[in-house]
Amino acid sequence: MRVDSRKLVIAMFDSGLNQKQLAELSNVSRATINSIKNGRSCSDETGHKIAKALNMPIEKLLGK
């Protein structure tokens, strides 16, 4: 799954979360959050965990 890093950063800002906080809320490692922010892909499960922690549908985070 390809999460758009720009959309992720905006969603984190809007939610008032930093990488550590998002990692804790989504039960994903901070290294994984950092990798996604740097443009790497992630598993579907990880993408859904992050979207749920940000309280938004996964479709709003997906890239092209």
Steps between C-alpha positions, in 0.01 A plus 500: 500500500632842410411768753557851365766645730375857450146400595634314804697803621196726456276253684752476784520879523121537495473239777776661704704180502871445461657176377535352847140574594366361172713188544357446848139559392526277194711228666760536223869569558632852470749372242209381286328840524828664400544263204150576374564873538810450287299342218523128568200275464340309786273202550124545471468422871748773594328754277164424658642525853645843422177622338299381800737678741455818293122446503468509121425255220806340342397639160587852620862394559566305184727623226449468128 
